[in-house]
Coordinates of C-alpha atoms and ligand atoms in Angstrom, one line a residue:
M1 CA 0.0 0.0 0.0
P2 CA 1.5 3.4 -0.9
E3 CA 2.6 5.6 1.9
F4 CA 2.2 9.4 1.8
T5 CA 3.3 12.2 4.1
I6 CA 0.3 14.5 4.4
N7 CA 0.5 17.6 6.7
G8 CA 3.4 16.0 8.5
E9 CA 1.7 12.7 9.1
K10 CA 2.5 9.3 7.5
R11 CA -0.6 7.8 5.9
D12 CA -0.9 4.4 4.2
V13 CA -3.7 4.7 1.5
D14 CA -5.1 1.9 -0.6
V15 CA -5.2 3.9 -3.8
P16 CA -4.6 3.1 -7.5
P17 CA -1.6 5.0 -8.9
D18 CA -3.7 6.7 -11.6
M19 CA -6.2 8.3 -9.2
P20 CA -5.8 12.1 -9.1
L21 CA -4.5 13.3 -5.8
L22 CA -7.6 15.4 -5.3
W23 CA -9.8 12.4 -5.3
M24 CA -7.6 10.6 -2.8
L25 CA -7.7 13.6 -0.4
R26 CA -11.4 14.3 -0.6
D27 CA -13.0 10.9 -1.3
L28 CA -10.6 8.4 0.4
L29 CA -9.3 10.6 3.3
G30 CA -12.3 12.9 3.8
M31 CA -10.1 16.0 3.6
T32 CA -12.6 18.2 1.9
G33 CA -10.9 21.6 2.4
T34 CA -9.2 21.2 -1.0
K35 CA -11.9 21.9 -3.6
F36 CA -13.0 20.5 -6.9
G37 CA -13.6 23.3 -9.4
C38 CA -12.9 22.5 -13.0
G39 CA -11.0 19.2 -12.9
I40 CA -8.8 20.2 -15.8
A41 CA -6.1 22.3 -14.1
Q42 CA -7.6 25.6 -15.1
C43 CA -9.1 27.1 -11.9
G44 CA -6.7 26.5 -9.0
A45 CA -9.4 25.4 -6.5
C46 CA -7.6 22.1 -5.9
T47 CA -4.2 23.6 -5.2
V48 CA -2.0 21.8 -2.7
H49 CA 1.8 21.8 -2.1
L50 CA 4.3 19.1 -2.9
D51 CA 7.5 19.9 -0.9
G52 CA 6.2 23.5 -0.7
V53 CA 5.5 23.9 -4.4
A54 CA 1.9 24.7 -5.5
V55 CA 0.4 22.0 -7.8
R56 CA -3.1 21.3 -9.1
S57 CA -4.2 18.1 -7.4
C58 CA -7.0 17.4 -9.9
Q59 CA -4.6 16.5 -12.6
L60 CA -1.8 14.9 -10.6
P61 CA -2.0 11.1 -10.4
V62 CA -1.0 9.9 -6.9
G63 CA 1.6 7.6 -8.6
R64 CA 3.6 10.8 -9.5
V65 CA 3.7 12.2 -5.9
G66 CA 6.6 10.0 -5.0
N67 CA 8.1 10.8 -1.6
R68 CA 7.3 14.5 -1.8
A69 CA 5.5 15.9 1.3
I70 CA 1.9 16.9 0.7
T71 CA 0.5 19.9 2.4
T72 CA -3.2 20.8 2.1
I73 CA -5.3 23.7 3.4
E74 CA -5.9 21.7 6.5
G75 CA -2.2 21.9 7.4
V76 CA -0.8 25.0 5.7
G77 CA -1.5 27.1 8.8
N78 CA 1.4 25.2 10.5
T79 CA 3.9 26.7 8.0
P80 CA 5.3 30.2 8.6
A81 CA 4.0 31.6 5.3
G82 CA 0.7 29.8 5.6
A83 CA 0.0 31.2 9.1
K84 CA 0.8 34.8 7.8
I85 CA -1.5 34.4 4.8
Q86 CA -4.4 33.0 6.9
K87 CA -4.1 35.8 9.4
A88 CA -4.0 38.4 6.6
W89 CA -7.1 36.8 5.0
I90 CA -8.9 37.3 8.3
D91 CA -7.6 40.8 9.0
L92 CA -8.6 42.0 5.6
E93 CA -11.8 39.9 5.2
V94 CA -10.5 38.7 1.8
I95 CA -13.1 35.9 1.5
Q96 CA -16.5 36.2 -0.2
C97 CA -18.3 32.9 -0.9
G98 CA -15.1 31.1 0.0
Y99 CA -15.1 28.3 -2.6
C100 CA -11.8 29.3 -4.4
Q101 CA -10.1 30.4 -1.2
P102 CA -8.3 27.2 -0.1
G103 CA -6.6 27.2 -3.5
Q104 CA -5.9 31.0 -3.3
I105 CA -4.3 30.6 0.2
M106 CA -2.2 27.6 -1.0
S107 CA -0.8 29.5 -4.0
A108 CA -0.3 32.7 -1.9
A109 CA 1.6 30.7 0.8
A110 CA 3.8 29.1 -1.8
L111 CA 4.6 32.5 -3.3
L112 CA 5.5 34.0 0.1
T113 CA 7.7 31.0 1.0
G114 CA 9.8 31.6 -2.1
N115 CA 9.6 35.4 -2.2
P116 CA 9.0 37.1 1.1
A117 CA 8.4 40.5 -0.5
P118 CA 6.6 40.0 -3.8
D119 CA 5.7 43.0 -5.9
D120 CA 2.5 43.3 -8.0
A121 CA 4.0 41.5 -11.0
D122 CA 5.2 38.6 -8.8
I123 CA 1.8 38.3 -7.2
D124 CA 0.0 38.4 -10.6
A125 CA 2.3 35.7 -12.0
A126 CA 1.9 33.5 -9.0
M127 CA -1.8 33.9 -8.7
A128 CA -2.8 33.9 -12.4
G129 CA -4.0 30.3 -12.3
N130 CA -6.4 30.8 -9.4
L131 CA -9.8 32.0 -10.5
C132 CA -12.3 33.7 -8.2
R133 CA -15.9 34.0 -9.5
C134 CA -16.6 36.5 -6.7
G135 CA -13.8 38.8 -7.9
T136 CA -11.8 39.1 -4.7
Y137 CA -8.6 39.7 -6.6
V138 CA -7.9 43.1 -5.2
R139 CA -8.3 41.9 -1.6
I140 CA -6.1 38.8 -2.4
R141 CA -3.4 41.1 -3.6
E142 CA -3.7 43.3 -0.5
G143 CA -3.8 40.2 1.7
I144 CA -0.5 39.0 0.2
K145 CA 1.2 42.3 0.8
H146 CA -0.2 42.5 4.3
A147 CA 1.2 39.1 5.0
A148 CA 4.5 40.0 3.6
R149 CA 4.7 43.0 5.9
S150 CA 3.8 41.1 9.0
Ligands
LIG201 S1 -10.2 21.7 -9.9 FE1 -8.0 21.5 -10.3 S2 -7.5 23.4 -11.3 FE2 -9.7 23.4 -11.2
LIG202 S1 -14.6 33.9 -2.9 FE1 -16.2 33.1 -4.2 S2 -15.2 32.2 -5.9 FE2 -13.6 33.2 -4.8

């Protein structure tokens, strides 16, 4: 049975290698914080981290995860950047309906980990793949800057 490291915990999961990581997280492990949006790597709702790098879990077969550590929205608050982003999201009331926001937070946390002081162009480039039907883009940008200053 394949073993995964998810939010710092070892998990043995009886999963076929071609199952998308998103399905394993939500349907087999009940970790429903990571959202299904488009299923074709176009919206960012399903974003998680592999060794700190943002990836679209809807299009990633679990057989390609290897021994990389998986971090989801349920665990990203335990990372320095994730904690800052989550606090900024609360301080600035970034969220509207919330559906896209786990993915937004995961992409923002990955950005801040690699670039502690991103400018507008950096933010636009890192967040371009995360869509928000509620149009919270301005608050997301401010939230990332707020987190970077904190
Ligand atoms: S659900 Fe994965 S990118 Fe949309
Ligand atoms: S907050 Fe509603 S889709 Fe982004």
